[in-house]
Short mmCIF file of C-alpha atoms in Angstrom, two decimals:
data_model
loop_
_atom_site.label_atom_id
_atom_site.label_comp_id
_atom_site.label_asym_id
_atom_site.label_seq_id
_atom_site.Cartn_x
_atom_site.Cartn_y
_atom_site.Cartn_z
CA UNK A 1 -12.62 8.44 -15.37
CA UNK A 2 -14.02 4.90 -15.39
CA UNK A 3 -12.62 2.53 -17.98
CA UNK A 4 -16.17 1.54 -18.91
CA UNK A 5 -18.87 4.19 -19.26
CA UNK A 6 -22.54 3.46 -19.85
CA UNK A 7 -25.31 5.79 -20.95
CA UNK A 8 -27.91 6.60 -20.04
CA UNK A 9 -27.79 5.78 -16.32
CA UNK A 10 -31.57 5.59 -16.14
CA UNK A 11 -34.09 5.03 -18.90
CA UNK A 12 -37.88 4.93 -18.86
CA UNK A 13 -39.74 3.70 -21.91
CA UNK A 14 -43.26 2.77 -22.84
CA UNK A 15 -44.11 -0.73 -23.91
CA UNK A 16 -43.30 -1.28 -27.57
CA UNK A 17 -40.56 1.34 -27.81
CA UNK A 18 -37.15 0.65 -29.36
CA UNK A 19 -34.44 1.02 -26.72
CA UNK A 20 -30.72 1.66 -27.06
CA UNK A 21 -28.17 1.44 -24.27
CA UNK A 22 -24.61 2.53 -24.95
CA UNK A 23 -21.25 1.41 -23.61
CA UNK A 24 -17.90 3.10 -24.25
CA UNK A 25 -14.56 1.84 -23.03
CA UNK A 26 -11.07 3.29 -22.97
CA UNK A 27 -8.84 0.22 -23.08
CA UNK A 28 -8.08 -2.38 -25.69
CA UNK A 29 -10.32 -5.38 -25.18
CA UNK A 30 -10.66 -8.96 -26.31
CA UNK A 31 -14.38 -9.22 -25.58
CA UNK A 32 -17.34 -7.28 -24.26
CA UNK A 33 -20.20 -8.71 -22.23
CA UNK A 34 -23.74 -7.47 -21.84
CA UNK A 35 -25.39 -8.65 -18.62
CA UNK A 36 -28.89 -8.33 -17.20
CA UNK A 37 -29.73 -7.95 -13.52
CA UNK A 38 -33.34 -8.12 -12.33
CA UNK A 39 -34.33 -6.47 -9.05
CA UNK A 40 -33.37 -8.73 -6.16
CA UNK A 41 -32.00 -11.29 -8.57
CA UNK A 42 -28.77 -12.55 -9.92
CA UNK A 43 -26.85 -11.53 -13.00
CA UNK A 44 -27.41 -13.25 -16.30
CA UNK A 45 -25.14 -13.08 -19.31
CA UNK A 46 -26.96 -11.85 -22.44
CA UNK A 47 -24.15 -11.59 -24.98
CA UNK A 48 -20.43 -11.86 -25.35
CA UNK A 49 -19.04 -9.96 -28.35
CA UNK A 50 -15.61 -9.61 -29.84
CA UNK A 51 -16.72 -8.12 -33.15
CA UNK A 52 -19.77 -7.31 -35.25
CA UNK A 53 -23.28 -8.03 -34.09
CA UNK A 54 -25.29 -10.68 -32.24
CA UNK A 55 -29.04 -11.15 -32.00
CA UNK A 56 -31.13 -13.15 -29.57
CA UNK A 57 -34.87 -12.72 -29.80
CA UNK A 58 -35.66 -9.04 -29.34
CA UNK A 59 -32.16 -8.21 -28.16
CA UNK A 60 -29.39 -7.06 -30.49
CA UNK A 61 -25.84 -6.20 -29.46
CA UNK A 62 -23.28 -4.49 -31.67
CA UNK A 63 -19.68 -3.55 -31.15
CA UNK A 64 -17.31 -1.20 -33.00
CA UNK A 65 -13.77 -2.10 -31.94
CA UNK A 66 -12.17 0.91 -33.65
CA UNK A 67 -14.49 3.36 -31.89
CA UNK A 68 -14.39 1.41 -28.59
CA UNK A 69 -18.17 1.43 -28.40
CA UNK A 70 -20.98 -1.09 -28.05
CA UNK A 71 -24.75 -0.78 -28.08
CA UNK A 72 -27.50 -2.99 -26.75
CA UNK A 73 -30.84 -2.62 -28.51
CA UNK A 74 -34.20 -3.94 -27.36
CA UNK A 75 -36.94 -4.03 -29.98
CA UNK A 76 -40.65 -3.96 -29.03
CA UNK A 77 -39.82 -3.44 -25.36
CA UNK A 78 -41.97 -5.08 -22.69
CA UNK A 79 -42.34 -4.47 -18.93
CA UNK A 80 -40.52 -7.75 -18.27
CA UNK A 81 -37.43 -6.14 -19.85
CA UNK A 82 -37.24 -3.83 -16.82
CA UNK A 83 -33.85 -4.52 -15.27
CA UNK A 84 -30.35 -3.15 -14.91
CA UNK A 85 -28.21 -3.76 -17.98
CA UNK A 86 -24.49 -3.96 -17.37
CA UNK A 87 -21.60 -3.73 -19.80
CA UNK A 88 -18.31 -5.44 -18.91
CA UNK A 89 -15.06 -5.77 -20.82
CA UNK A 90 -12.19 -8.24 -20.91
CA UNK A 91 -8.64 -7.31 -21.81
CA UNK A 92 -6.43 -9.89 -23.48
CA UNK A 93 -6.91 -13.57 -22.68
CA UNK A 94 -7.45 -13.02 -18.95
CA UNK A 95 -10.90 -13.74 -17.59
CA UNK A 96 -11.00 -10.63 -15.40
CA UNK A 97 -13.88 -8.28 -16.18
CA UNK A 98 -14.16 -4.52 -15.73
CA UNK A 99 -17.74 -3.38 -15.29
CA UNK A 100 -19.75 -0.31 -16.12
CA UNK A 101 -22.12 1.06 -13.50
CA UNK A 102 -25.19 -0.18 -15.33
CA UNK A 103 -28.26 1.30 -16.99
CA UNK A 104 -31.52 0.99 -15.09
CA UNK A 105 -34.38 0.40 -17.56
CA UNK A 106 -38.02 0.74 -16.62
CA UNK A 107 -40.60 -0.22 -19.24
CA UNK A 108 -44.14 0.88 -18.46
CA UNK A 109 -47.48 -0.18 -19.94
CA UNK B 1 -26.80 -28.76 -13.84
CA UNK B 2 -26.90 -26.13 -11.10
CA UNK B 3 -24.41 -23.64 -12.58
CA UNK B 4 -23.04 -21.33 -9.87
CA UNK B 5 -24.55 -21.81 -6.42
CA UNK B 6 -23.99 -19.08 -3.90
CA UNK B 7 -25.09 -19.14 -0.25
CA UNK B 8 -26.50 -17.57 1.82
CA UNK B 9 -28.81 -15.21 -0.06
CA UNK B 10 -29.13 -12.81 2.87
CA UNK B 11 -27.01 -12.27 5.98
CA UNK B 12 -26.87 -9.76 8.81
CA UNK B 13 -23.68 -9.58 10.85
CA UNK B 14 -22.58 -7.56 13.81
CA UNK B 15 -19.37 -5.55 13.52
CA UNK B 16 -16.42 -7.79 14.30
CA UNK B 17 -18.12 -11.08 13.47
CA UNK B 18 -16.65 -13.38 10.87
CA UNK B 19 -18.43 -15.44 8.25
CA UNK B 20 -17.91 -17.36 5.04
CA UNK B 21 -19.83 -16.88 1.82
CA UNK B 22 -19.99 -20.10 -0.12
CA UNK B 23 -19.65 -20.45 -3.89
CA UNK B 24 -19.72 -23.68 -5.85
CA UNK B 25 -19.86 -24.42 -9.57
CA UNK B 26 -20.38 -27.70 -11.38
CA UNK B 27 -19.11 -26.69 -14.83
CA UNK B 28 -15.43 -27.52 -14.25
CA UNK B 29 -14.51 -23.86 -14.73
CA UNK B 30 -10.94 -22.91 -13.90
CA UNK B 31 -11.65 -19.23 -13.29
CA UNK B 32 -13.71 -18.17 -10.28
CA UNK B 33 -14.08 -14.72 -8.81
CA UNK B 34 -15.82 -12.68 -6.15
CA UNK B 35 -17.26 -9.21 -6.73
CA UNK B 36 -19.02 -6.69 -4.59
CA UNK B 37 -21.71 -4.40 -5.92
CA UNK B 38 -22.34 -1.04 -4.29
CA UNK B 39 -24.82 1.69 -5.30
CA UNK B 40 -23.53 3.92 -8.10
CA UNK B 41 -20.49 1.73 -8.74
CA UNK B 42 -19.79 -1.10 -11.11
CA UNK B 43 -19.03 -4.53 -9.75
CA UNK B 44 -15.57 -4.53 -8.22
CA UNK B 45 -13.29 -7.54 -8.10
CA UNK B 46 -12.35 -8.72 -4.60
CA UNK B 47 -10.36 -11.91 -5.24
CA UNK B 48 -10.06 -14.38 -8.05
CA UNK B 49 -8.64 -17.79 -8.82
CA UNK B 50 -7.45 -19.34 -12.07
CA UNK B 51 -7.40 -22.89 -10.72
CA UNK B 52 -7.25 -25.05 -7.63
CA UNK B 53 -4.52 -23.86 -5.28
CA UNK B 54 -4.13 -20.50 -7.04
CA UNK B 55 -5.68 -17.26 -5.80
CA UNK B 56 -4.91 -13.59 -6.30
CA UNK B 57 -6.13 -10.22 -5.17
CA UNK B 58 -8.46 -8.04 -7.14
CA UNK B 59 -9.27 -4.38 -6.83
CA UNK B 60 -10.69 -4.36 -3.27
CA UNK B 61 -9.22 -7.33 -1.33
CA UNK B 62 -8.77 -5.80 2.13
CA UNK B 63 -10.83 -7.51 4.84
CA UNK B 64 -11.44 -10.65 2.76
CA UNK B 65 -9.72 -13.99 2.40
CA UNK B 66 -10.23 -16.74 -0.15
CA UNK B 67 -8.98 -20.26 -0.78
CA UNK B 68 -9.40 -22.69 -3.67
CA UNK B 69 -8.80 -26.23 -2.47
CA UNK B 70 -10.97 -27.75 -5.22
CA UNK B 71 -12.00 -26.70 -8.72
CA UNK B 72 -15.64 -26.56 -7.63
CA UNK B 73 -15.51 -24.38 -4.51
CA UNK B 74 -14.32 -20.83 -3.89
CA UNK B 75 -15.39 -19.54 -0.46
CA UNK B 76 -15.02 -15.90 0.57
CA UNK B 77 -14.23 -15.20 4.21
CA UNK B 78 -14.88 -11.97 6.05
CA UNK B 79 -12.38 -11.96 8.89
CA UNK B 80 -13.86 -9.20 11.07
CA UNK B 81 -16.92 -7.64 9.49
CA UNK B 82 -17.16 -3.86 9.22
CA UNK B 83 -20.10 -1.68 8.17
CA UNK B 84 -18.12 -0.75 5.02
CA UNK B 85 -18.52 -4.36 3.92
CA UNK B 86 -22.28 -3.96 3.67
CA UNK B 87 -22.84 -4.79 0.02
CA UNK B 88 -24.19 -7.33 -2.43
CA UNK B 89 -21.65 -10.02 -3.24
CA UNK B 90 -21.51 -12.06 -6.44
CA UNK B 91 -19.50 -15.11 -7.29
CA UNK B 92 -18.76 -15.81 -10.95
CA UNK B 93 -17.02 -18.52 -12.94
CA UNK B 94 -15.84 -19.18 -16.49
CA UNK B 95 -13.22 -21.06 -18.43
CA UNK B 96 -9.88 -19.31 -18.07
CA UNK B 97 -8.41 -17.85 -21.21
CA UNK B 98 -11.40 -18.64 -23.38
CA UNK B 99 -13.77 -16.09 -24.83
CA UNK B 100 -17.01 -17.48 -23.48
CA UNK B 101 -19.70 -16.08 -21.27
CA UNK B 102 -19.32 -15.80 -17.52
CA UNK B 103 -21.79 -17.40 -15.12
CA UNK B 104 -22.89 -15.61 -11.97
CA UNK B 105 -24.37 -16.74 -8.70
CA UNK B 106 -27.62 -15.27 -7.36
CA UNK B 107 -25.86 -12.87 -5.02
CA UNK B 108 -25.59 -12.46 -1.25
CA UNK B 109 -26.99 -9.33 0.35
CA UNK B 110 -24.82 -8.70 3.42
CA UNK B 111 -25.59 -6.10 6.05
CA UNK B 112 -23.08 -5.33 8.80
CA UNK B 113 -24.52 -3.44 11.74
#
């Protein structure tokens, strides 16, 4: 069993829909990262969370430390949001990350 | 401010050839790392470094070497390329021991034939 599990693996949505991507982890962590990877492109950090909730534009990330679960929400989705969204966790003060396998999001017109 | 610069973007090697993937960052980050990304799997750590002169193995180090002679540079060497090393490689950097975001390079798509 992977230490970091994401769901769903694939997601198709229509423009304007509210999207939720989930991440569950099995180890104690100091921080959780949400990353975005566009086709053929690099990886960009969206959020780093250690508690509570963060918002940036149409993106919202939440984390529940007790339940070992985080969600990434996209409001009013747009085709340019189409990408792979990756959850990664850090344990303790070390910088090493453990990654989920990603959620591939396709937003259509 | 270039962030993390990774070269080349694409590379095709023949089995047995060697090559070096370059990674440089200009943010004075102590921590640098190399990952490989394969279909259906999360990024896996190959090697990492917490400062100049210090390197350590990650989850999948076999077939790869690294060195860290300066804070800025962290090259990854494939000693004798094998088809199993066909993958997309990412370099990343961050401040060690601090809860801040990580910065990633643009990736290198390597094909070994």
